[in-house]
JSON list of C-alpha atoms and ligand atoms in Angstrom, two decimals:
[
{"chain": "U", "resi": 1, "resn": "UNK", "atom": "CA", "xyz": [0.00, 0.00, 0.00]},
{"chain": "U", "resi": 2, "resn": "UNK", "atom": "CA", "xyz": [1.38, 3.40, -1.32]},
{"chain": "U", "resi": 3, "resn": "UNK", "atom": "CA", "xyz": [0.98, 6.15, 0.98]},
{"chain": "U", "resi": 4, "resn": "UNK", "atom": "CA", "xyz": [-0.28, 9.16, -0.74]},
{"chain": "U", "resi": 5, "resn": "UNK", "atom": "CA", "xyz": [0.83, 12.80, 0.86]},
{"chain": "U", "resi": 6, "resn": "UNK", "atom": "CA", "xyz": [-1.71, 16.08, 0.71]},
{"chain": "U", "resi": 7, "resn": "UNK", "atom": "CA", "xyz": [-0.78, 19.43, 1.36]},
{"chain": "U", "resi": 8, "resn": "UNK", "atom": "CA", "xyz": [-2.70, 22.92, 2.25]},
{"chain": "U", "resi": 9, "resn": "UNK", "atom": "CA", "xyz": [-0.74, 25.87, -0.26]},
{"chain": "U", "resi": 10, "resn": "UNK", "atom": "CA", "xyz": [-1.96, 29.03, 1.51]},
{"chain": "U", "resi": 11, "resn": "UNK", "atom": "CA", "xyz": [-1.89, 31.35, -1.89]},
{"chain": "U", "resi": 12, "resn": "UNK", "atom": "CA", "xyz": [-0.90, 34.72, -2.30]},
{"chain": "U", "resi": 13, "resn": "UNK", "atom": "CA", "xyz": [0.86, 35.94, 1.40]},
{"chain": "U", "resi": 14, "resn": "UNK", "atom": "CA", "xyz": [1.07, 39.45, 2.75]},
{"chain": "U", "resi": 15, "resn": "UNK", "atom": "CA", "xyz": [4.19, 40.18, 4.00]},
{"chain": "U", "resi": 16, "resn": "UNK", "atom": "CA", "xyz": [4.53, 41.31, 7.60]},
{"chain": "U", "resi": 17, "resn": "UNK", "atom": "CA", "xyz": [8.26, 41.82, 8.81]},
{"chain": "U", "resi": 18, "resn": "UNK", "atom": "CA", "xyz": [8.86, 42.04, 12.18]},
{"chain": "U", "resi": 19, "resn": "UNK", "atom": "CA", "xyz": [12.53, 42.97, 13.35]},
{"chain": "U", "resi": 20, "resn": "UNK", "atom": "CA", "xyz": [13.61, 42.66, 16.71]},
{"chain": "U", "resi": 21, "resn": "UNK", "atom": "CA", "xyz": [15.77, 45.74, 18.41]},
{"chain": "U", "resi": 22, "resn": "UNK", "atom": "CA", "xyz": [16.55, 47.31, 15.24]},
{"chain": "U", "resi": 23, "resn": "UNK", "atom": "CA", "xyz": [17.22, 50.63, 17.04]},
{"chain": "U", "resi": 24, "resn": "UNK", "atom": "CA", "xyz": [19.03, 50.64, 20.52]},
{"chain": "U", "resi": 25, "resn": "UNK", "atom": "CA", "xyz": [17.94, 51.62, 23.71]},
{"chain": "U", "resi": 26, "resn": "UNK", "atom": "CA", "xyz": [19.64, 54.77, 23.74]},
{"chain": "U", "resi": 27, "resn": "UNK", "atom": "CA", "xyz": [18.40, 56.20, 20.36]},
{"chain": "U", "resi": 28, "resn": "UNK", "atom": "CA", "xyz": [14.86, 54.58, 21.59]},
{"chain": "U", "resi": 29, "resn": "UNK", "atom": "CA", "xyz": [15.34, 57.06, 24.78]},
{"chain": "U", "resi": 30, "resn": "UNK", "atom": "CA", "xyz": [16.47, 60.01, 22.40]},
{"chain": "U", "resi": 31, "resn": "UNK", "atom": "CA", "xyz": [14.02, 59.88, 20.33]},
{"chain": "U", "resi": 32, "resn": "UNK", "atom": "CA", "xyz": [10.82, 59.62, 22.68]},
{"chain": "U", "resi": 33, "resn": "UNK", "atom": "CA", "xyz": [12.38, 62.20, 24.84]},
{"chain": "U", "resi": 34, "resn": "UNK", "atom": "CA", "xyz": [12.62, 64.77, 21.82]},
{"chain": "U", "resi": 35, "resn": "UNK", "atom": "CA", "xyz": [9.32, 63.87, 19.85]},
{"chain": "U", "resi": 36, "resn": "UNK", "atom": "CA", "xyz": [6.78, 63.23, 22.39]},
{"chain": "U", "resi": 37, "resn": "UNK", "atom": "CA", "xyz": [6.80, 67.13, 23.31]},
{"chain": "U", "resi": 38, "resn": "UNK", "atom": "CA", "xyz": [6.26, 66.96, 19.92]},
{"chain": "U", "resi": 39, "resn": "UNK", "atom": "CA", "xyz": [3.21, 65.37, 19.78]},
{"chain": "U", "resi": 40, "resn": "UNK", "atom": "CA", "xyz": [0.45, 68.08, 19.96]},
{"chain": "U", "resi": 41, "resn": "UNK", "atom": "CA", "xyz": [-1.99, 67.05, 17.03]},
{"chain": "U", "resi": 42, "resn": "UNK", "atom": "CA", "xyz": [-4.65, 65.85, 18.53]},
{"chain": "U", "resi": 43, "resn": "UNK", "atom": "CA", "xyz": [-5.94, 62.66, 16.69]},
{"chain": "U", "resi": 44, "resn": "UNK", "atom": "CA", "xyz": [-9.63, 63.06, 14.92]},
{"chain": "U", "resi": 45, "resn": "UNK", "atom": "CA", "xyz": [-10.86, 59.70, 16.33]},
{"chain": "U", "resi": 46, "resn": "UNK", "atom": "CA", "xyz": [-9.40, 59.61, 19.85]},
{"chain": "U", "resi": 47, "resn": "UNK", "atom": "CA", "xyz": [-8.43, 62.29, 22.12]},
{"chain": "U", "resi": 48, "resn": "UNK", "atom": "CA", "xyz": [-6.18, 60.16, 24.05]},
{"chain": "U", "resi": 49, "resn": "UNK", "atom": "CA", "xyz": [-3.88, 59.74, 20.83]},
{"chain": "U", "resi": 50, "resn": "UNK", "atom": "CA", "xyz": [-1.83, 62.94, 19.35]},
{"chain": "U", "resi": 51, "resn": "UNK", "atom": "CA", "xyz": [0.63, 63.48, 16.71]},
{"chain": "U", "resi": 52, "resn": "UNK", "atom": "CA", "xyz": [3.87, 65.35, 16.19]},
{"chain": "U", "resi": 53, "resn": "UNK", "atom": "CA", "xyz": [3.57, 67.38, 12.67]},
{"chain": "U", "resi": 54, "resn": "UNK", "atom": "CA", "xyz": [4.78, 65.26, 9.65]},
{"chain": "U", "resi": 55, "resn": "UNK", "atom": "CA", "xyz": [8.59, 64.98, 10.03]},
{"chain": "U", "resi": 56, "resn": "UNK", "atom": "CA", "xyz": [11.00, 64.75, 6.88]},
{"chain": "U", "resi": 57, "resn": "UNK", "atom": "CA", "xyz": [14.32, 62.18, 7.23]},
{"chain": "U", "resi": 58, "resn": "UNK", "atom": "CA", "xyz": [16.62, 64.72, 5.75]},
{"chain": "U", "resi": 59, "resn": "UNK", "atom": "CA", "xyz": [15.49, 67.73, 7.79]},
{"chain": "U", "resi": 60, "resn": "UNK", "atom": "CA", "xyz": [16.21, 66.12, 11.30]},
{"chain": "U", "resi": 61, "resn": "UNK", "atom": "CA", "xyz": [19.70, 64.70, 12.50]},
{"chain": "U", "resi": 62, "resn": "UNK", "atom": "CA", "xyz": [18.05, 61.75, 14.47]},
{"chain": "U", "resi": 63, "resn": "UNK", "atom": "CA", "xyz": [15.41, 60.94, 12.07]},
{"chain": "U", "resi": 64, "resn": "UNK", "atom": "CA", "xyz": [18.05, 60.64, 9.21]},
{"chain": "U", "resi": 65, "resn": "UNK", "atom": "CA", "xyz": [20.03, 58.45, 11.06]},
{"chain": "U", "resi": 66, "resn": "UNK", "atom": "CA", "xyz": [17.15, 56.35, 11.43]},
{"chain": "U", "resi": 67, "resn": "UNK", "atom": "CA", "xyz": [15.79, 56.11, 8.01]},
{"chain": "U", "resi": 68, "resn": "UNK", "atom": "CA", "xyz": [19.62, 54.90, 7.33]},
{"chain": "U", "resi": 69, "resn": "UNK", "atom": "CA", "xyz": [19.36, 51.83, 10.25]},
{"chain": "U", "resi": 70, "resn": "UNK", "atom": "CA", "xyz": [16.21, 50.32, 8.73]},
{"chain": "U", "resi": 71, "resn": "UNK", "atom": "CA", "xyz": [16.80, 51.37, 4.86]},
{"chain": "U", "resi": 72, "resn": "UNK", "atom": "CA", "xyz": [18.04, 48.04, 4.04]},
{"chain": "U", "resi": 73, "resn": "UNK", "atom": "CA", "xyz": [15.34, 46.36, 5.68]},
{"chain": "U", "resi": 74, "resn": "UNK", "atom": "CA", "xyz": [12.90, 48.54, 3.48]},
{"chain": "U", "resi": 75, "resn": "UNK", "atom": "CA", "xyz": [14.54, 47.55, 0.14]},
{"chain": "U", "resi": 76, "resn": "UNK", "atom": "CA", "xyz": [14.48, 43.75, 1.34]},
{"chain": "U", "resi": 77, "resn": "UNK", "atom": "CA", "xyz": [10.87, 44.04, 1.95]},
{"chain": "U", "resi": 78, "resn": "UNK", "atom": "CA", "xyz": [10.66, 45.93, -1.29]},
{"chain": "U", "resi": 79, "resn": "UNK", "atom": "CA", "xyz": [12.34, 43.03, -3.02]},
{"chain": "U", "resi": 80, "resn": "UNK", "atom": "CA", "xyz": [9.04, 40.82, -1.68]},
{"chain": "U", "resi": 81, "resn": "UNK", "atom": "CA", "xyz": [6.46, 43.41, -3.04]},
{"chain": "U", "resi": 82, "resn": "UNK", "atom": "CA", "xyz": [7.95, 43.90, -6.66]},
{"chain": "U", "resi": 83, "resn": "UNK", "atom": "CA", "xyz": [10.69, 41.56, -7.31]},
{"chain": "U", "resi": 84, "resn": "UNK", "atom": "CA", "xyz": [13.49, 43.35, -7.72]},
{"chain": "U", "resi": 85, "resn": "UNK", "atom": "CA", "xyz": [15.60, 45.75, -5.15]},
{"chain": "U", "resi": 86, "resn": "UNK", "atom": "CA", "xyz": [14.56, 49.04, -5.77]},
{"chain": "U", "resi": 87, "resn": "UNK", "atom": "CA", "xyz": [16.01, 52.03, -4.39]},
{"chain": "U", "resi": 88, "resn": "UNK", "atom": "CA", "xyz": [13.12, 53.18, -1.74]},
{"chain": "U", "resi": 89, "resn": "UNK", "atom": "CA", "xyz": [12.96, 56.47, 0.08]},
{"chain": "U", "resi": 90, "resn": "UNK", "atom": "CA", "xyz": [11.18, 57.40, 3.54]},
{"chain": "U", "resi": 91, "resn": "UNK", "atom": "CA", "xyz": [8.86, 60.49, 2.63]},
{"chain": "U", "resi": 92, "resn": "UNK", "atom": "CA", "xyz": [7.08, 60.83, 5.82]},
{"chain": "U", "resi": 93, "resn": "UNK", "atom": "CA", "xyz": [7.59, 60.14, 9.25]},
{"chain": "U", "resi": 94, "resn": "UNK", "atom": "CA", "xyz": [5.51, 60.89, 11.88]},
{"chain": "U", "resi": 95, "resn": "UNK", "atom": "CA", "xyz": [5.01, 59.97, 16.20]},
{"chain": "U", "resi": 96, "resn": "UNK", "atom": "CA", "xyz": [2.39, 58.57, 18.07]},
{"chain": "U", "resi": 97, "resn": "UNK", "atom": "CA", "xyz": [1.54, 59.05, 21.81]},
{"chain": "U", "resi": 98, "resn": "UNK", "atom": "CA", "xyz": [-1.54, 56.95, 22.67]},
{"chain": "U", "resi": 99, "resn": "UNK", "atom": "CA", "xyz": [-2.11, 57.66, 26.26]},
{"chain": "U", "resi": 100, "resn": "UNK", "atom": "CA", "xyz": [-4.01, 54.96, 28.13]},
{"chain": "U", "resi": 101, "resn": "UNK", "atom": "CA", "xyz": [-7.88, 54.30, 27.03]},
{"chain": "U", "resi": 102, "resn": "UNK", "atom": "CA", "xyz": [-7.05, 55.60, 23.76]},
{"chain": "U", "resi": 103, "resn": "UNK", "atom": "CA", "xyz": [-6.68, 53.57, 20.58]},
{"chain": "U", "resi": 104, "resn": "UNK", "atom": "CA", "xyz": [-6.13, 54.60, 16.44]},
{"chain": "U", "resi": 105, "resn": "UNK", "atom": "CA", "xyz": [-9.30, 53.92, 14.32]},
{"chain": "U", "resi": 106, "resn": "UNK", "atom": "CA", "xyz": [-8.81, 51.06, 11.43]},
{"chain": "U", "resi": 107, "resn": "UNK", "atom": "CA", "xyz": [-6.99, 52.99, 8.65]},
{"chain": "U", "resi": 108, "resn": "UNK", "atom": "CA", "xyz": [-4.26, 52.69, 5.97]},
{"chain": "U", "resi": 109, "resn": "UNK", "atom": "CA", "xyz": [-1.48, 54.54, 4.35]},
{"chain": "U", "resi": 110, "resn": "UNK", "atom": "CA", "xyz": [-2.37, 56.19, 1.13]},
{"chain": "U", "resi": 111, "resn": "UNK", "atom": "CA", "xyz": [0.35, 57.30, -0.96]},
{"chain": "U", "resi": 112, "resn": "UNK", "atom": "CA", "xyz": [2.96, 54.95, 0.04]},
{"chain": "U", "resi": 113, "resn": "UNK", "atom": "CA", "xyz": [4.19, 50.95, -0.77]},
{"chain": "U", "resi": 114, "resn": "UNK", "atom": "CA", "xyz": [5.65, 49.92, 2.41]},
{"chain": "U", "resi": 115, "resn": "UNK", "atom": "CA", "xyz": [4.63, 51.42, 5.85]},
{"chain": "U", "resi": 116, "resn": "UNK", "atom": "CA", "xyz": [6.52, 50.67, 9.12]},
{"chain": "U", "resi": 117, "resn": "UNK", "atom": "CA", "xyz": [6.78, 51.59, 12.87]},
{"chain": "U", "resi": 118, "resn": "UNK", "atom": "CA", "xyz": [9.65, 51.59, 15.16]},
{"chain": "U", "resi": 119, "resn": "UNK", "atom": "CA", "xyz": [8.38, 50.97, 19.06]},
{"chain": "U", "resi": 120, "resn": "UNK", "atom": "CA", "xyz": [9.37, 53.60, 21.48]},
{"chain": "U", "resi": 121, "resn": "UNK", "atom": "CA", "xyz": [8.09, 52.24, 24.53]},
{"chain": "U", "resi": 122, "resn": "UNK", "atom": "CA", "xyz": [6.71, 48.57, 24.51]},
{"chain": "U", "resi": 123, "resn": "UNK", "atom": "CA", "xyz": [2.93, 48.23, 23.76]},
{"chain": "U", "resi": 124, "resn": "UNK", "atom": "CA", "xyz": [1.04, 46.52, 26.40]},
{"chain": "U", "resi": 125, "resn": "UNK", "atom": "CA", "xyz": [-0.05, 43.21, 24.80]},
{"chain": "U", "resi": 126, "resn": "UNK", "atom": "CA", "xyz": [-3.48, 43.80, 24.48]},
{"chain": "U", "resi": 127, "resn": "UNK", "atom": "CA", "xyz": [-2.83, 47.17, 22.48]},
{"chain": "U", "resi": 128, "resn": "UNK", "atom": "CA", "xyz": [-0.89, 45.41, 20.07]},
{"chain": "U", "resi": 129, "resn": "UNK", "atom": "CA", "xyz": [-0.63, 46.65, 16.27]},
{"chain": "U", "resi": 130, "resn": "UNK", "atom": "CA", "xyz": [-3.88, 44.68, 14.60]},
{"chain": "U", "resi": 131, "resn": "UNK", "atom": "CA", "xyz": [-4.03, 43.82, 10.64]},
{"chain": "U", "resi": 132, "resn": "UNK", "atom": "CA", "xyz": [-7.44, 43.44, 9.56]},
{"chain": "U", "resi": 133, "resn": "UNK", "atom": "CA", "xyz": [-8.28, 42.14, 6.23]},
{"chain": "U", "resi": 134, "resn": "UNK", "atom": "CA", "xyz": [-10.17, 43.85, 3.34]},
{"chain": "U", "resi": 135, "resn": "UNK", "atom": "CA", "xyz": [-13.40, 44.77, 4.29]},
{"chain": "U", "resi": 136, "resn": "UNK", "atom": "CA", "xyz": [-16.91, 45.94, 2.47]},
{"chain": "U", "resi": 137, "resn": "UNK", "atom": "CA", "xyz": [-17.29, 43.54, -0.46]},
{"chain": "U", "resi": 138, "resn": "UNK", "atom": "CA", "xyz": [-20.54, 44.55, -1.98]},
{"chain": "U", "resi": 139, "resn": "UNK", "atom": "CA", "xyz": [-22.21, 41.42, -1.45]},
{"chain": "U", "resi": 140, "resn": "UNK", "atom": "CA", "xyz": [-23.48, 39.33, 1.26]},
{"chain": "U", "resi": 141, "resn": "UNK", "atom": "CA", "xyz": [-21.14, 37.36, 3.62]},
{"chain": "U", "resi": 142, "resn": "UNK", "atom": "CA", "xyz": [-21.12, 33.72, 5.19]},
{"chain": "U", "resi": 143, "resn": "UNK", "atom": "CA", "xyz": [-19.81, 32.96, 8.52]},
{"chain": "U", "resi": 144, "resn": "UNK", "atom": "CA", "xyz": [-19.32, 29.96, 10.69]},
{"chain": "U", "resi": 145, "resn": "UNK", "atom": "CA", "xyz": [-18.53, 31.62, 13.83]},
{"chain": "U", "resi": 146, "resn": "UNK", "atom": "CA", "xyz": [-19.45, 30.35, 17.67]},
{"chain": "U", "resi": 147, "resn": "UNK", "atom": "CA", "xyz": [-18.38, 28.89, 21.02]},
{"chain": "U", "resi": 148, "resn": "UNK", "atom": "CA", "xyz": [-16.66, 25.85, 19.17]},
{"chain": "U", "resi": 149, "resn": "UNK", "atom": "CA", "xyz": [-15.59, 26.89, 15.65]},
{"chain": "U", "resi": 150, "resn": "UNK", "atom": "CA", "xyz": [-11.78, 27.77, 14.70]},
{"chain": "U", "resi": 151, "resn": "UNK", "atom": "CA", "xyz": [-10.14, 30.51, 13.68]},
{"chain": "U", "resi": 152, "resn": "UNK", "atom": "CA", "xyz": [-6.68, 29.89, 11.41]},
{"chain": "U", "resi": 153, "resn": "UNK", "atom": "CA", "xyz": [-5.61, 31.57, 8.45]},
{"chain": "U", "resi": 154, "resn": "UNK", "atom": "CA", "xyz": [-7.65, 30.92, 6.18]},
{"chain": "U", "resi": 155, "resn": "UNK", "atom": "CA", "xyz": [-11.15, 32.34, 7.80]},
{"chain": "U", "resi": 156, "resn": "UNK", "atom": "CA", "xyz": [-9.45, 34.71, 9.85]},
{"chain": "U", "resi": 157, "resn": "UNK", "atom": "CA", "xyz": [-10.72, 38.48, 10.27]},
{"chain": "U", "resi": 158, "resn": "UNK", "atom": "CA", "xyz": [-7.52, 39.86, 12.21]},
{"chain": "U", "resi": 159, "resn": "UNK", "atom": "CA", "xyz": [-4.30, 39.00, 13.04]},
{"chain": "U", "resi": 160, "resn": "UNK", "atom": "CA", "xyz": [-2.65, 40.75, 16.14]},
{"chain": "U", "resi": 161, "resn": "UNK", "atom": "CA", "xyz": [0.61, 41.51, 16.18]},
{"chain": "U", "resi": 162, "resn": "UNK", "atom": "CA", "xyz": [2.77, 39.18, 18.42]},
{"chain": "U", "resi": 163, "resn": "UNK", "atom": "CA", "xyz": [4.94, 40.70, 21.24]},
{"chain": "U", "resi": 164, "resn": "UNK", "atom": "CA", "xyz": [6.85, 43.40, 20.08]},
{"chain": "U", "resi": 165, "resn": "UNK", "atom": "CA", "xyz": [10.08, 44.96, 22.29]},
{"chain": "U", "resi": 166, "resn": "UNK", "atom": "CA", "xyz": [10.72, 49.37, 21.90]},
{"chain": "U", "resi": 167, "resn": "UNK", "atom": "CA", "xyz": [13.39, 49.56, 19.45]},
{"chain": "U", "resi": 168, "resn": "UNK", "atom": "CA", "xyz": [11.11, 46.57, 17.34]},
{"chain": "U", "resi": 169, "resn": "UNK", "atom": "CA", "xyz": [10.51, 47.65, 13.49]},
{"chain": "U", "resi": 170, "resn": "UNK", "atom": "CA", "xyz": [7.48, 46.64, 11.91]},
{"chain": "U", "resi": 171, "resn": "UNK", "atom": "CA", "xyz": [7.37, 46.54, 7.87]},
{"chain": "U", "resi": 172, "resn": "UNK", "atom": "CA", "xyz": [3.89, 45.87, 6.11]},
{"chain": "U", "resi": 173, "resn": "UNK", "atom": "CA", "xyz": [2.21, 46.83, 2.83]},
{"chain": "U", "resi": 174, "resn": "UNK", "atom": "CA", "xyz": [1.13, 49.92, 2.71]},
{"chain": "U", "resi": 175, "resn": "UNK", "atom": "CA", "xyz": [-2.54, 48.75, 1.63]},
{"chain": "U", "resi": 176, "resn": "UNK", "atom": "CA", "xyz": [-2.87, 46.70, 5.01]},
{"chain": "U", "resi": 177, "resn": "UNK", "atom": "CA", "xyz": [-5.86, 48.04, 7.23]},
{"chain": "U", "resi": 178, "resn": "UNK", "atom": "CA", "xyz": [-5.38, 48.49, 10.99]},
{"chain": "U", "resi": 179, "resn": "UNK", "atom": "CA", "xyz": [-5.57, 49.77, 14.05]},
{"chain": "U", "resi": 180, "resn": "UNK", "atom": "CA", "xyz": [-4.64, 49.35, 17.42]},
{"chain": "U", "resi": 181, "resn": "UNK", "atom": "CA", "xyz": [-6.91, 48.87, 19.86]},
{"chain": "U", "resi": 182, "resn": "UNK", "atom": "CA", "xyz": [-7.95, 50.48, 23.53]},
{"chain": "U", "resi": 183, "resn": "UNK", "atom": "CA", "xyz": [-4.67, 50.91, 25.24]},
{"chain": "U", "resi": 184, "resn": "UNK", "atom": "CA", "xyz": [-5.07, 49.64, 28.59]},
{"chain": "U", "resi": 185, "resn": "UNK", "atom": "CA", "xyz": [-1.16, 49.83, 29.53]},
{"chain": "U", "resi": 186, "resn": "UNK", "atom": "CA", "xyz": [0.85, 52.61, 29.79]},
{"chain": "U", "resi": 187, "resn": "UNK", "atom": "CA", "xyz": [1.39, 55.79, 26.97]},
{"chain": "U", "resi": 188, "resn": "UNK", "atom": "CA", "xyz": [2.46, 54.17, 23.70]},
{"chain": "U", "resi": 189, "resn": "UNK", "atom": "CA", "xyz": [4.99, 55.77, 21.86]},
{"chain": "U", "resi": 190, "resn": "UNK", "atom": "CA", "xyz": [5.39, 54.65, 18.19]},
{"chain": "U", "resi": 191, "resn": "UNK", "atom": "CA", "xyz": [6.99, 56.49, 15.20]},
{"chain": "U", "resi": 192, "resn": "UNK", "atom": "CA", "xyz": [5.24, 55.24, 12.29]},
{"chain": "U", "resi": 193, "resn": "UNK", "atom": "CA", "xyz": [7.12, 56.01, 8.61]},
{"chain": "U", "resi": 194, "resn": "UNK", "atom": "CA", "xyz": [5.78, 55.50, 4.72]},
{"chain": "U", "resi": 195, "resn": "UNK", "atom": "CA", "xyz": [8.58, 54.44, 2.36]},
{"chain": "U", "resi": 196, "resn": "UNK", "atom": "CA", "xyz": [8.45, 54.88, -1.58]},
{"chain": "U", "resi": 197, "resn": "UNK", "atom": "CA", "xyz": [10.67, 53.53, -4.48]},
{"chain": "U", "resi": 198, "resn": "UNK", "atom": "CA", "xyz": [11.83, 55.77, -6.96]},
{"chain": "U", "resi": 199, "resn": "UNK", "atom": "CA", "xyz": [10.29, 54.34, -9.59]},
{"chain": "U", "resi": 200, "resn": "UNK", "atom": "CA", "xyz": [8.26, 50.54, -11.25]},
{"chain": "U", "resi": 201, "resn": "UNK", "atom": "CA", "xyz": [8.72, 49.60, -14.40]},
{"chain": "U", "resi": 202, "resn": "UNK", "atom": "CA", "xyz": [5.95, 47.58, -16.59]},
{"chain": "U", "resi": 203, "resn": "UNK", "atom": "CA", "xyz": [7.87, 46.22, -19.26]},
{"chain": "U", "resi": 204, "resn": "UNK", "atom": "CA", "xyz": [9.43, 49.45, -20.26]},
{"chain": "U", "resi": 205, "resn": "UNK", "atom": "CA", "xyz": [6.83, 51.85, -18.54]},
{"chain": "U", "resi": 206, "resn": "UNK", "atom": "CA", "xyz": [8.11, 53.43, -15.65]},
{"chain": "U", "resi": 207, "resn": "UNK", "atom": "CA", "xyz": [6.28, 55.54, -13.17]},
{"chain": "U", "resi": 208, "resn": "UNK", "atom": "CA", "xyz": [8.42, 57.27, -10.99]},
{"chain": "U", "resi": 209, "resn": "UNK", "atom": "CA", "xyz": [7.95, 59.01, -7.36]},
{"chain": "U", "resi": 210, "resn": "UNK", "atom": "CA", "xyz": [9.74, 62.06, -6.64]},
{"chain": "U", "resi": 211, "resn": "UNK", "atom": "CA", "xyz": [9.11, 64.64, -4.17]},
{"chain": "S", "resi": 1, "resn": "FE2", "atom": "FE1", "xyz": [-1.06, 53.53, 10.44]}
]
């Protein structure tokens, strides 16, 4: 008797890189010290969360040498989204302060391929970063949800970022909803970034992205 082998191909992955301690403690320190006085926008879903202003790279010391420390991550996780290793800029960086019983509305990153965030403080677990996949379809939905079905990846909703340490970097399509939820820890610091290549090319037609 032959055995026969089966296996499950889960199609078409988003990637989701996760980097441990990409930025030390002490430019962790120096940056949450300088930016979260910074941080005076007050968000339009949640008054416990504010802002700083939109920061450029090239116009602050400590943000350029940040962009530097997780450029080559960007073009490796450029390489997975178009095949090739581009040459990928940071256009926009920005900080978040969540203070406790605030949270950030499901949203994504217009204008941008990759988006990322480098922890300043550690989350508390149960405000981690959550992806959420596509939704609205116009059309009517099925579920097989209760007190004894599964969840996995294929029929998942969400999937909530695993532990994540300040000085973490997070890469993930820019297309990618989420959110993070009620923050029941302490203030959250996070400086979130969108990174763009300079250009695609389509057989020969090339769009490019300059500021
Ligand atoms: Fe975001």
């Amino acid at each position: 008797v032959s055995a026969s082998s089966s296996r499950v191909i889960g199609l078409f992955p988003t990637p989701v890189l996760h980097a441990e301690r990409v930025v030390s403690a002490e430019v962790v320190e120096e940056l949450r010290e300088h930016f979260v006085r910074g941080a005076r926008q007050a968000n339009a879903k949640s008054s416990q969360l504010a802002h700083t202003e939109i920061l450029q790279p090239a116009a602050d010391q400590r943000l350029g040498a940040l962009s530097a420390r997780v450029a080559s991550r960007i073009a490796d996780f450029g390489e997975l989204l178009f095949g090739e290793r581009l040459e990928w800029a940071i256009k926009e960086m920005w900080v978040n302060v969540l203070e406790a019983g605030g949270h950030q509305g499901l949203h994504s990153h217009a204008n941008s391929f990759i988006s990322g965030v480098v922890y300043l403080t550690p989350p508390h677990p149960q405000a981690s970063l959550v992806f959420v996949k596509a939704l609205g379809q116009p059309a009517f939905v099925f579920k097989n949800t209760h007190g004894t079905s599964g969840t996995g990846p294929f029929n998942a909703d969400k999937w909530v970022m695993p532990s994540v340490a300040a000085g973490d970097l997070v890469l993930f399509p820019s297309y990618l909803l989420h959110e993070v939820p009620a923050n029941v820890g302490d203030t959250r610091v996070s400086l979130a970034f969108n990174a763009i290549p300079d250009r695609l090319n389509a057989w020969g037609y090339r769009i490019g992205f300059t500021a």
